[in-house]
Coordinates of C-alpha atoms in Angstrom, one line a residue:
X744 CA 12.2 22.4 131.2
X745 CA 10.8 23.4 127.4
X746 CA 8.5 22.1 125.3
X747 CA 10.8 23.1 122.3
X748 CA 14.6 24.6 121.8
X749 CA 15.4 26.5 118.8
X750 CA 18.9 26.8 117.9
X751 CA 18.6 30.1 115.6
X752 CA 17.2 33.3 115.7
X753 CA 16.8 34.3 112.0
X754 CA 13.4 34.4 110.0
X755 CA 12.6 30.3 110.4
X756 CA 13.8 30.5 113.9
X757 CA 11.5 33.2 115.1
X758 CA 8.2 32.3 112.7
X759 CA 8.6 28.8 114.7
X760 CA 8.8 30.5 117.9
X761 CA 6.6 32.6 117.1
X762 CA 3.7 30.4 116.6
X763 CA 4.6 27.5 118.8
X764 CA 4.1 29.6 121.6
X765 CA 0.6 30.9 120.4
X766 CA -0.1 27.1 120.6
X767 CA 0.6 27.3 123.8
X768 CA 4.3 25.7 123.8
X769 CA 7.2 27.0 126.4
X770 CA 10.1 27.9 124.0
X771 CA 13.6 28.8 124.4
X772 CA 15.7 30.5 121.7
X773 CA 19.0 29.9 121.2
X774 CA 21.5 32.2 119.0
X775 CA 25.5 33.2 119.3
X776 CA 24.6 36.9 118.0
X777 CA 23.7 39.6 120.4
X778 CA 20.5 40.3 119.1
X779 CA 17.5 38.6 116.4
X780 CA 17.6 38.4 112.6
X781 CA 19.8 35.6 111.6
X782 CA 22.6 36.6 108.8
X783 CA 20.1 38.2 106.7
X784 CA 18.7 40.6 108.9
X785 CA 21.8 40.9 111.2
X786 CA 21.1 43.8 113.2
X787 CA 23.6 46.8 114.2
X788 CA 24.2 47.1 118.3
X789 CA 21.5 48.6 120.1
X790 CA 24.1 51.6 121.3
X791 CA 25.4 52.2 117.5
X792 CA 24.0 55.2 116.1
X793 CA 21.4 54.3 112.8
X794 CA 20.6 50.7 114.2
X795 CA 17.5 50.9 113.3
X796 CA 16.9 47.7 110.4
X797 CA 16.9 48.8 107.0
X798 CA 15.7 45.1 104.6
X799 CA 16.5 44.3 101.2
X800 CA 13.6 45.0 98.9
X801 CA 11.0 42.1 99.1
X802 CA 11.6 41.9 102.6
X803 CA 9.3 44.4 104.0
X804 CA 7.7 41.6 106.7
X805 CA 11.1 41.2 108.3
X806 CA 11.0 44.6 110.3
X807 CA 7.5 43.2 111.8
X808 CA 8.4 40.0 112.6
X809 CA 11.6 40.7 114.8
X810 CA 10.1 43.3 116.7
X811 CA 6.9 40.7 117.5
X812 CA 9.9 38.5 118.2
X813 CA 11.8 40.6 120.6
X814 CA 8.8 42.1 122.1
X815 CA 7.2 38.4 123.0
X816 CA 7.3 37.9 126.6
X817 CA 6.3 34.2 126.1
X818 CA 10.1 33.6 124.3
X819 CA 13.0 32.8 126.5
X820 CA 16.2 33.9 124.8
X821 CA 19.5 33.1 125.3
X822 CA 21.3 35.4 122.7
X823 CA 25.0 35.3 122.5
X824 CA 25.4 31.6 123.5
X825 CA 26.6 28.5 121.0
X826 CA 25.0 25.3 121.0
X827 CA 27.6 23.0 120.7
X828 CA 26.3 19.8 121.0
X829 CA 23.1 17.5 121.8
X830 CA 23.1 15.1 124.8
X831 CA 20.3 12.5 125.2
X832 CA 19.3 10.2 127.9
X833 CA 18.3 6.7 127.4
X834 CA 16.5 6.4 131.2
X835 CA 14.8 10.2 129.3
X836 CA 14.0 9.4 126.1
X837 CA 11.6 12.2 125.8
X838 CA 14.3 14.3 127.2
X839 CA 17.1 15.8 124.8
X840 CA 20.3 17.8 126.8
X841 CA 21.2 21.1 124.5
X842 CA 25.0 22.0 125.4
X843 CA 25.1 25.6 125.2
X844 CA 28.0 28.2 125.4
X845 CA 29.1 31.4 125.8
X846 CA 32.6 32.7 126.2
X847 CA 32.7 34.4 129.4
X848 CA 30.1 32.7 131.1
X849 CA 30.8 28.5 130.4
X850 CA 28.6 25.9 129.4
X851 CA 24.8 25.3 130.0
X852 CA 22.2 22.6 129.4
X853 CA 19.2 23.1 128.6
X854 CA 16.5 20.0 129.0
X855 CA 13.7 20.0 125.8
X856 CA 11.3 18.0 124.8
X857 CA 11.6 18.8 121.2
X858 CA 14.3 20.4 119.1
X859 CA 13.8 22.8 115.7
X860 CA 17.3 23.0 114.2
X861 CA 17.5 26.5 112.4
X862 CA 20.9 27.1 112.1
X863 CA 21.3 28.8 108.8
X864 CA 24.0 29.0 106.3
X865 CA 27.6 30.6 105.6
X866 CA 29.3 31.5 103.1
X867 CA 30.8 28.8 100.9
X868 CA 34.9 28.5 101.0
X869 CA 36.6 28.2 97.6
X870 CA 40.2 26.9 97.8
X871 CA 42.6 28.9 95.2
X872 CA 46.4 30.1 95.6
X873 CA 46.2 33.0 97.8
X874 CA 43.0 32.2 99.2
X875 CA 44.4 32.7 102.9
X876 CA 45.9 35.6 102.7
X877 CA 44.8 38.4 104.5
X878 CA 42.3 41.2 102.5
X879 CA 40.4 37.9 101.3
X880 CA 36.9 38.2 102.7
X881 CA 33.6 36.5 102.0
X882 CA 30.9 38.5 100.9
X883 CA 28.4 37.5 103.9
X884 CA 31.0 38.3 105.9
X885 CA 32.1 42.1 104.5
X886 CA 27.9 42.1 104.7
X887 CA 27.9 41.6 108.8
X888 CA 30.9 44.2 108.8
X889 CA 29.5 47.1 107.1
X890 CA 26.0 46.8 108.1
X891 CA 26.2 45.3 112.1
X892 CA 29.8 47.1 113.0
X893 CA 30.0 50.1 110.5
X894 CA 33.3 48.7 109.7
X895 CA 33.9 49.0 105.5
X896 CA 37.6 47.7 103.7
X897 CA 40.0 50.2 102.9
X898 CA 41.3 50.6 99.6
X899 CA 40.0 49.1 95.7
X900 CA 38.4 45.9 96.2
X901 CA 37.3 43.3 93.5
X902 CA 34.4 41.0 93.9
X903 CA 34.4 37.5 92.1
X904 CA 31.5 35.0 92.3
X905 CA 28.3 33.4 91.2
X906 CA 25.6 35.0 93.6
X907 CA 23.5 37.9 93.7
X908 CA 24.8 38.4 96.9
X909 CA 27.8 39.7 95.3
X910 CA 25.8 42.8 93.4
X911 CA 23.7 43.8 96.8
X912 CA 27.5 43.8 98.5
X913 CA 29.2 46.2 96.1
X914 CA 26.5 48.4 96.2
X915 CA 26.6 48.8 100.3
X916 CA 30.6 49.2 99.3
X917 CA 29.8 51.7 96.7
X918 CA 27.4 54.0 99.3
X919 CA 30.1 54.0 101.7
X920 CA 32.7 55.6 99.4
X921 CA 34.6 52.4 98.9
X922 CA 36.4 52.5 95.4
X923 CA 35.4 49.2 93.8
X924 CA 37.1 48.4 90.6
X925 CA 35.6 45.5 89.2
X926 CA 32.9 42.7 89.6
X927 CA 33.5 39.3 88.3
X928 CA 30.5 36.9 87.7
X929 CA 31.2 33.5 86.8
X930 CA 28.3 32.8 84.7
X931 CA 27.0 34.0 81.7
X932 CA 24.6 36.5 80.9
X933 CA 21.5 34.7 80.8
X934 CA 20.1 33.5 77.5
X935 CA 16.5 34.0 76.4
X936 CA 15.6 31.1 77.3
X937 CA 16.9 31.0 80.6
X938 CA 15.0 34.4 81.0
X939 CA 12.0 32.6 80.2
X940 CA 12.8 29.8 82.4
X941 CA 13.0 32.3 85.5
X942 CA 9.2 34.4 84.5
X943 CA 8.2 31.4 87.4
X944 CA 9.8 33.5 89.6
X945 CA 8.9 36.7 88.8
X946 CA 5.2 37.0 90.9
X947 CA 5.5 38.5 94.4
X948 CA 9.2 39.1 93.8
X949 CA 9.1 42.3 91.4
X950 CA 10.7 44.8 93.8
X951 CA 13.8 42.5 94.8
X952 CA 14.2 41.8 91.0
X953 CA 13.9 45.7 90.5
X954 CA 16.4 46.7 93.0
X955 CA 18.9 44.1 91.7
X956 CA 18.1 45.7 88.2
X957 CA 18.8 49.2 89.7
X958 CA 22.0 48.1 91.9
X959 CA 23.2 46.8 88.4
X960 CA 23.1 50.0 86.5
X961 CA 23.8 52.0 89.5
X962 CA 27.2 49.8 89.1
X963 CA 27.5 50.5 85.6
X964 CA 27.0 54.3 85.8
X965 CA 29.3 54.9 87.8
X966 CA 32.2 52.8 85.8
X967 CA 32.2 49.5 87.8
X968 CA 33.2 47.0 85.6
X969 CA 31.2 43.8 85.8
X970 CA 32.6 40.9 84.0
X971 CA 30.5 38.0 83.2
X972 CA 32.0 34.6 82.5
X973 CA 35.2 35.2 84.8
X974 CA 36.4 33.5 87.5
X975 CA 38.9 34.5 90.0
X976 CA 42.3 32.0 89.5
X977 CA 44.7 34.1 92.2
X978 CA 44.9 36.6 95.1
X979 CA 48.9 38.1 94.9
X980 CA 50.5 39.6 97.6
X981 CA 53.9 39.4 100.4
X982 CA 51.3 40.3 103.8
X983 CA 48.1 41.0 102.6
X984 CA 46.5 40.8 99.2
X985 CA 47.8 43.4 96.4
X986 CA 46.4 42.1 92.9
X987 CA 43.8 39.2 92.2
X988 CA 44.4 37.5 88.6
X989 CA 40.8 37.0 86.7
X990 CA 40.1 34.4 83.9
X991 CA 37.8 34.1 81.1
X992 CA 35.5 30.7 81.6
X993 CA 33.3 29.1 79.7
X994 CA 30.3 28.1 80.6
X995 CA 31.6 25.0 83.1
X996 CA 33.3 27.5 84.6
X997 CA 36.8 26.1 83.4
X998 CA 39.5 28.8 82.4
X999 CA 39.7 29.2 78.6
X1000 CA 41.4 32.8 78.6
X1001 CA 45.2 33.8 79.9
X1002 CA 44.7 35.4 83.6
X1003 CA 44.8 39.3 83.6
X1004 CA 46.0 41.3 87.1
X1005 CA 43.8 43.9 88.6
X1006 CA 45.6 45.8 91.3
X1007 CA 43.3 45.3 94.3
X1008 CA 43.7 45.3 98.6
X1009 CA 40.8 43.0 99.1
X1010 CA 38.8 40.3 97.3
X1011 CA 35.4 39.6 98.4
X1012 CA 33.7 36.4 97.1
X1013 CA 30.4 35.2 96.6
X1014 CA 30.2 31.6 95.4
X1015 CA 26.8 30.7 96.8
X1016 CA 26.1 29.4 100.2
X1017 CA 26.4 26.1 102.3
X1018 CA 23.9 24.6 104.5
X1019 CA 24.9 24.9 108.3
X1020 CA 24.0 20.9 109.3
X1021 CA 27.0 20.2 112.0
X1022 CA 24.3 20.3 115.0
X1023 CA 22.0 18.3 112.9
X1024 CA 25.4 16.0 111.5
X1025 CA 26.3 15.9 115.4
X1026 CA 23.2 14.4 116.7
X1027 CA 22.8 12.0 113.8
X1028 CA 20.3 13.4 111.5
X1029 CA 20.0 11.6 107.8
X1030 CA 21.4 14.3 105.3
X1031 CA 21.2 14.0 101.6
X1032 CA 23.2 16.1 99.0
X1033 CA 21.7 18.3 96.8
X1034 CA 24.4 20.8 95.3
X1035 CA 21.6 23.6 94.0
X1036 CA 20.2 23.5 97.7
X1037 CA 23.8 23.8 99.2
X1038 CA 25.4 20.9 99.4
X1039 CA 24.6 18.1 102.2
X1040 CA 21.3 19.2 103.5
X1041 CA 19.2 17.7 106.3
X1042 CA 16.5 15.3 104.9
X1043 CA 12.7 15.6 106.5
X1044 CA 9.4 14.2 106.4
X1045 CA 6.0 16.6 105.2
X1046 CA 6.2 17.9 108.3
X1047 CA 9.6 18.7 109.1
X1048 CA 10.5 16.1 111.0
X1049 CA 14.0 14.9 110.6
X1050 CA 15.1 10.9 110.7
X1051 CA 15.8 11.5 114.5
X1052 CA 12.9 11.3 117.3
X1053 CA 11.8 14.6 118.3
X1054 CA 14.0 17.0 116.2
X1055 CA 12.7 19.3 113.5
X1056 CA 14.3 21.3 110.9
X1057 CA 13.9 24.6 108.5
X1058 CA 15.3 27.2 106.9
X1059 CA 18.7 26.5 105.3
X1060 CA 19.7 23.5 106.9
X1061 CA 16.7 22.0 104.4
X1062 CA 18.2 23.8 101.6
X1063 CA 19.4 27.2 101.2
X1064 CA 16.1 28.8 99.6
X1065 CA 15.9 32.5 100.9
X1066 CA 14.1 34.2 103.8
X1067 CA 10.7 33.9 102.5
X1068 CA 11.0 30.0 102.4
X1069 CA 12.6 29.8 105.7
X1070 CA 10.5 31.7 107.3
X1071 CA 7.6 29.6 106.0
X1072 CA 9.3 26.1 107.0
X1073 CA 9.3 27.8 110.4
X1074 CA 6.0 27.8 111.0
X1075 CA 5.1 24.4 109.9
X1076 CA 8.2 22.8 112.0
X1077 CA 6.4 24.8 115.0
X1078 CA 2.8 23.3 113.7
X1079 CA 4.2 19.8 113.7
X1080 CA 6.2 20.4 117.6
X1081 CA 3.2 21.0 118.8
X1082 CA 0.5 17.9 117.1
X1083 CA 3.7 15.8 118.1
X1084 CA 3.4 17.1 121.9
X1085 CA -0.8 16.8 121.4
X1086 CA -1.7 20.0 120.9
X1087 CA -5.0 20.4 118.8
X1088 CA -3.9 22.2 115.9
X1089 CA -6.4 23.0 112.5
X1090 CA -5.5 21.4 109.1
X1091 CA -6.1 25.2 107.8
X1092 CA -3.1 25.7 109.8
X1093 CA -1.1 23.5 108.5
X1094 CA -2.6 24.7 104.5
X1095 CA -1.8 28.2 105.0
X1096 CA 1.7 27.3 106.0
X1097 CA 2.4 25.1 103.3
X1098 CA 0.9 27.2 100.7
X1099 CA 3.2 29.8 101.5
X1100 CA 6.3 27.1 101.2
X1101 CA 5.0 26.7 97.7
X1102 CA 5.0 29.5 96.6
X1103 CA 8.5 30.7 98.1
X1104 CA 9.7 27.5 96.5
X1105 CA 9.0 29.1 93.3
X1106 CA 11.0 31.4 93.6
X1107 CA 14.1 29.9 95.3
X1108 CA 13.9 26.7 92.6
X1109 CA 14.6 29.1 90.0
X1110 CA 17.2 31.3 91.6
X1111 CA 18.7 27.8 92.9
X1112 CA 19.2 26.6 89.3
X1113 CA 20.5 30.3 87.9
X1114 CA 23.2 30.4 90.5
X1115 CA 24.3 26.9 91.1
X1116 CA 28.1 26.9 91.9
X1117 CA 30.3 25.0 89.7
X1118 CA 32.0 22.8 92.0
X1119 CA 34.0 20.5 90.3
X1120 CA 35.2 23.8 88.6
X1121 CA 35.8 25.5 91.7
X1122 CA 37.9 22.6 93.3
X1123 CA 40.5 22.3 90.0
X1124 CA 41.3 26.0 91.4
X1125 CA 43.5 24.9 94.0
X1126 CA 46.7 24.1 92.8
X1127 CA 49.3 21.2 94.2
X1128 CA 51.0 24.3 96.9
X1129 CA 47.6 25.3 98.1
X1130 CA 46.5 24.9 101.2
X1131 CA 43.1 23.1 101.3
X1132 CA 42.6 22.5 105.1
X1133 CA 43.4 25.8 106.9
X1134 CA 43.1 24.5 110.3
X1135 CA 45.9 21.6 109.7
X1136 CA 47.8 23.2 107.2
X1137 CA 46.9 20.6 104.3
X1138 CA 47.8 21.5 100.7
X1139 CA 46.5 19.9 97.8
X1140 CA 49.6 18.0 96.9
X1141 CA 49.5 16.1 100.2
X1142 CA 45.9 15.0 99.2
X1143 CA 46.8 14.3 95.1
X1144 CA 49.4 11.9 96.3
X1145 CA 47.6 10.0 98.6
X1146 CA 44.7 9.7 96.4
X1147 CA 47.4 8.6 93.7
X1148 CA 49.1 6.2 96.0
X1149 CA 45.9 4.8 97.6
X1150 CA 42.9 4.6 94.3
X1151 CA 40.4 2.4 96.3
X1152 CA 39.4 5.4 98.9
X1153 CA 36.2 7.2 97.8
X1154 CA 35.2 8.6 100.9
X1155 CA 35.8 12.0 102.6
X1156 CA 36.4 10.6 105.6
X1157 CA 39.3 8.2 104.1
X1158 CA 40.7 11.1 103.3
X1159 CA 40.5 12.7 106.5
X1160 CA 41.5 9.9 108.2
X1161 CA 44.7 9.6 106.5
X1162 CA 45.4 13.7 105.6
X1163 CA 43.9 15.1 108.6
X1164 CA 41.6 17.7 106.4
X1165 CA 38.4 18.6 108.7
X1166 CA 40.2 17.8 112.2
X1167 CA 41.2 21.2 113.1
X1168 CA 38.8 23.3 115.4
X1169 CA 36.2 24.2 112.0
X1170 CA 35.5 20.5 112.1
X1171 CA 35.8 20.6 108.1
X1172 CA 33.3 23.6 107.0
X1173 CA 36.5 25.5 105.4
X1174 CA 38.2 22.6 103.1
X1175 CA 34.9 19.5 103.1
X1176 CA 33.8 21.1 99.6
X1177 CA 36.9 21.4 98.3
X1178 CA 38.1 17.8 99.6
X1179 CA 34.9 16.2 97.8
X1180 CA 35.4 18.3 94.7
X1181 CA 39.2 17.2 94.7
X1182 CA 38.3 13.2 95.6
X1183 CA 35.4 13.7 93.1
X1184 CA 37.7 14.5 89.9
X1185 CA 40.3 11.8 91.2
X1186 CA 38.0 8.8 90.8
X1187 CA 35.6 10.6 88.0
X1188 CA 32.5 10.2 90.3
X1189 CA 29.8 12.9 91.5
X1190 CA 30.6 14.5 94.8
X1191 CA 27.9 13.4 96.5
X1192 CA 28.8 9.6 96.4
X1193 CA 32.1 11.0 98.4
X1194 CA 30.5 11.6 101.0
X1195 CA 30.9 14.0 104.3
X1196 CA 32.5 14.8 107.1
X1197 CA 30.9 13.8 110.5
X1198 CA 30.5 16.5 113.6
X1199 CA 31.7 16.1 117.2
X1200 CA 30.5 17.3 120.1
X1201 CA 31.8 20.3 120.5
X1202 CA 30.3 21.4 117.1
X1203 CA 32.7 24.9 118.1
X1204 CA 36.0 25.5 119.8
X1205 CA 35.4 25.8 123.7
X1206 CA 37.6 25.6 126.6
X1207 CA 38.2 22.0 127.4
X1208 CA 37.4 23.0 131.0
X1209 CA 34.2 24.1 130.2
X1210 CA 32.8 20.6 129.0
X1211 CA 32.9 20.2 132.6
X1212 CA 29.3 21.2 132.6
X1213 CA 28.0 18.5 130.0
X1214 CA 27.7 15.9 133.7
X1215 CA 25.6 18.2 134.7
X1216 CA 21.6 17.1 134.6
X1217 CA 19.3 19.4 132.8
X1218 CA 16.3 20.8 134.9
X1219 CA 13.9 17.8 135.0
X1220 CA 11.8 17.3 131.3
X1221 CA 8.4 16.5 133.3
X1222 CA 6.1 14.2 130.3
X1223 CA 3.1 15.7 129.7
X1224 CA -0.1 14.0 130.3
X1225 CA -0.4 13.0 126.0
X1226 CA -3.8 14.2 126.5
X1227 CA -3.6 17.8 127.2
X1228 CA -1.6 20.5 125.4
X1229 CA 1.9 21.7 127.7
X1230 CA 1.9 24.4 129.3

């Protein structure tokens, strides 16, 4: 039915749909939220009062670029529905079956001759005691609640992290009269050399760097604390969270100092981000880990292409490297959909694109490097009573004994196997860094070699009964004549 299906509708998502269909390509985007812009440029309602898009500085092309996007008549969308899964066919091999869904109205599929996977990234889960109590919230997600529902926490919060994210969060908390009392960083303040390590960084980016600057002593002014070199070790409370404990770290981010308490009703954290691959895990792609990047992302050739015939990849799922960089890999992928369905397309084309990849990359090398999370760190958080998997209800002492009683597993998947951590409805995004982290420090080997989880069809929790719709065919994928461009 398409000529290409793209599962996300944030900066790489749109730039590919963008210009595949100016080469002439019949496109259908595919995104759970109700309207464009991804996590980064989530959107308020259309009926909310003040929905109009306000960016982060540095941003400025983002307001243009959704409304080309939701003015293009060209672009089918399909806003509000999952993809859960990829089908293919082997009497259509130039036929791929996108399983989408949407809770009140079932599942679809969608027939496509090529697939760009642009599914973002989330917040990255760290496992401490307390961690599941209610009042503990990720940054992204206090993010999408103040600025898409108008909905801010009650009462003092704390932020703890390692992200910039963090600093951009407690200012929207700050503007909406939220009384924030402190803001723990767990790296250092950066040394002079690290300063001069990051002037790469610096061209095209001076106003983002500038507001960060101005958030910061905003912050201060106003008698935030900001604590660099502390970690968050606790979240206290009976129902809901009532004090976080906070630690001095060094600079390995392990706890050197006694914990202190800081009365608190929410905690909000920012370790850094993780690649969303479990569509790109689910239909096979190669993935390599990368921890700066964000963990297991999907590997690619020059042109986007990932190990799999006829799927493409950018943005986040390549490595989590900003808007400006996904929004770039976004129009190559679309340049190379469309030479790979023989569409004459100018090597300029290709230039421009991949000049401006360069020069985001920059930018996002350097800010990858400043920010990288401590994992190993992060994962000696959890201690023997907590609970690593949420969905099963796994603590860490049911994983420390069976790594104690069992020392030739060095796989993730062993471990889920035998502990059931990643079987619950997440399929494994809440507790797979922590599980690595934890196997990782058990047998004194990087993370990486531990492996990953795989994804299953449904990537997301659906009603059983409405996988009914997978037997289903997809309208027919008519081959082009190789030829001619589609149509």
């Amino acid at each position: 039915m398409f000529d290409l299906a793209i599962v996300g509708a944030g900066p790489a998502g749109m730039s590919a749909a963008l210009t595949a269909a100016d080469h002439g390509l019949t496109v259908v985007v595919v995104d759970e939220q109700q309207r464009a812009g991804g996590q980064i440029f989530r959107q308020p309602p259309e009926d909310f009062s003040g929905s109009v898009l306000h960016p982060t500085a540095g941003y400025g092309w983002a307001t243009d670029l959704i409304r080309r996007f939701e003015t293009d008549t060209r672009l089918t969308t399909e806003f509000g529905w999952s993809a859960i899964g990829v089908l293919s066919d082997d009497t259509e091999p130039d036929c791929l079956r996108v399983a989408i869904n949407h809770p009140e109205h079932g599942t679809r599929v969608l027939g496509t001759r090529r697939l760009l996977i642009a599914t973002g990234a989330y917040d990255l889960p760290v496992a401490f005691p307390g961690w599941t109590l209610p009042g503990v919230m990720t940054a992204g997600g206090v993010q999408t609640l103040v600025k898409a529902q108008k909905i801010a926490p009650v009462g003092d919060v704390v932020l703890a992290g390692a992200h910039p994210l963090l600093l951009l969060v407690a200012d929207l908390l700050v503007r909406d009269g939220v009384p924030v009392r402190e803001v723990a960083f767990a790296q250092s303040i950066p040394t002079p050399a690290e300063m001069l390590h990051a002037l790469g960084a610096v061209p095209g980016h001076l106003r983002m760097l500038a507001e960060t600057g101005a958030i910061l002593a905003r912050l201060t002014r106003k008698g935030i604390r900001v604590s660099p070199r502390t970690i968050v070790t606790a979240a206290h409370g009976t129902d809901r969270v009532s004090r976080v404990e906070l630690a001095r770290v060094n600079r390995q981010w392990k706890v050197t100092g006694t914990p202190r308490q800081v009365p608190a009703s929410h905690l909000v954290l920012g370790y850094g981000f993780s690649a969303s691959t479990e569509l790109a895990r689910q239909i096979g792609c190669d993935l390599v880990y990368d921890s700066p990047r964000g963990g297991w992302v999907v590997a690619h050739d020059e042109r986007l292409q990932t190990s799999v015939p006829h799927v493409f990849v950018a943005g986040e799922p390549t490595g989590v490297a900003g808007a400006d960089q996904s929004r770039a890999e976004g129009a190559l992928a679309a340049l190379g959909v469309a030479v790979s369905l023989g569409c004459a397309v100018p090597r300029a084309a290709f230039t421009e694109a991949e000049r401006h990849i360069r020069k985001a990359t920059q930018f996002s090398t350097v800010v990858q490097r400043m920010f990288e999370p401590a994992r190993e760190a992060l994962g000696d958080l959890a201690t023997r009573e907590t609970t690593i998997c949420r969905c099963e209800l796994v603590t860490r002492d049911t994983l420390d004994d069976f790594l104690d009683s069992s020392p030739f597993v060095s796989s993730v998947n062993a471990v889920k196997l035998s502990c059931r951590t990643g079987m619950g409805p997440c399929q494994g995004r809440y507790c797979e860094n922590s599980v690595g982290a934890i196997l990782a420090t058990a047998r004194k080997q990087p993370i990486g070699l531990g492996g990953r989880f795989s994804a299953h069809l449904p990537i997301k929790p659906v009603p059983v009964g409405d996988l009914q719709a997978l037997d289903a065919p997809p309208e027919q994928c008519e081959p082009n004549d190789p030829g001619t461009p589609p149509h």
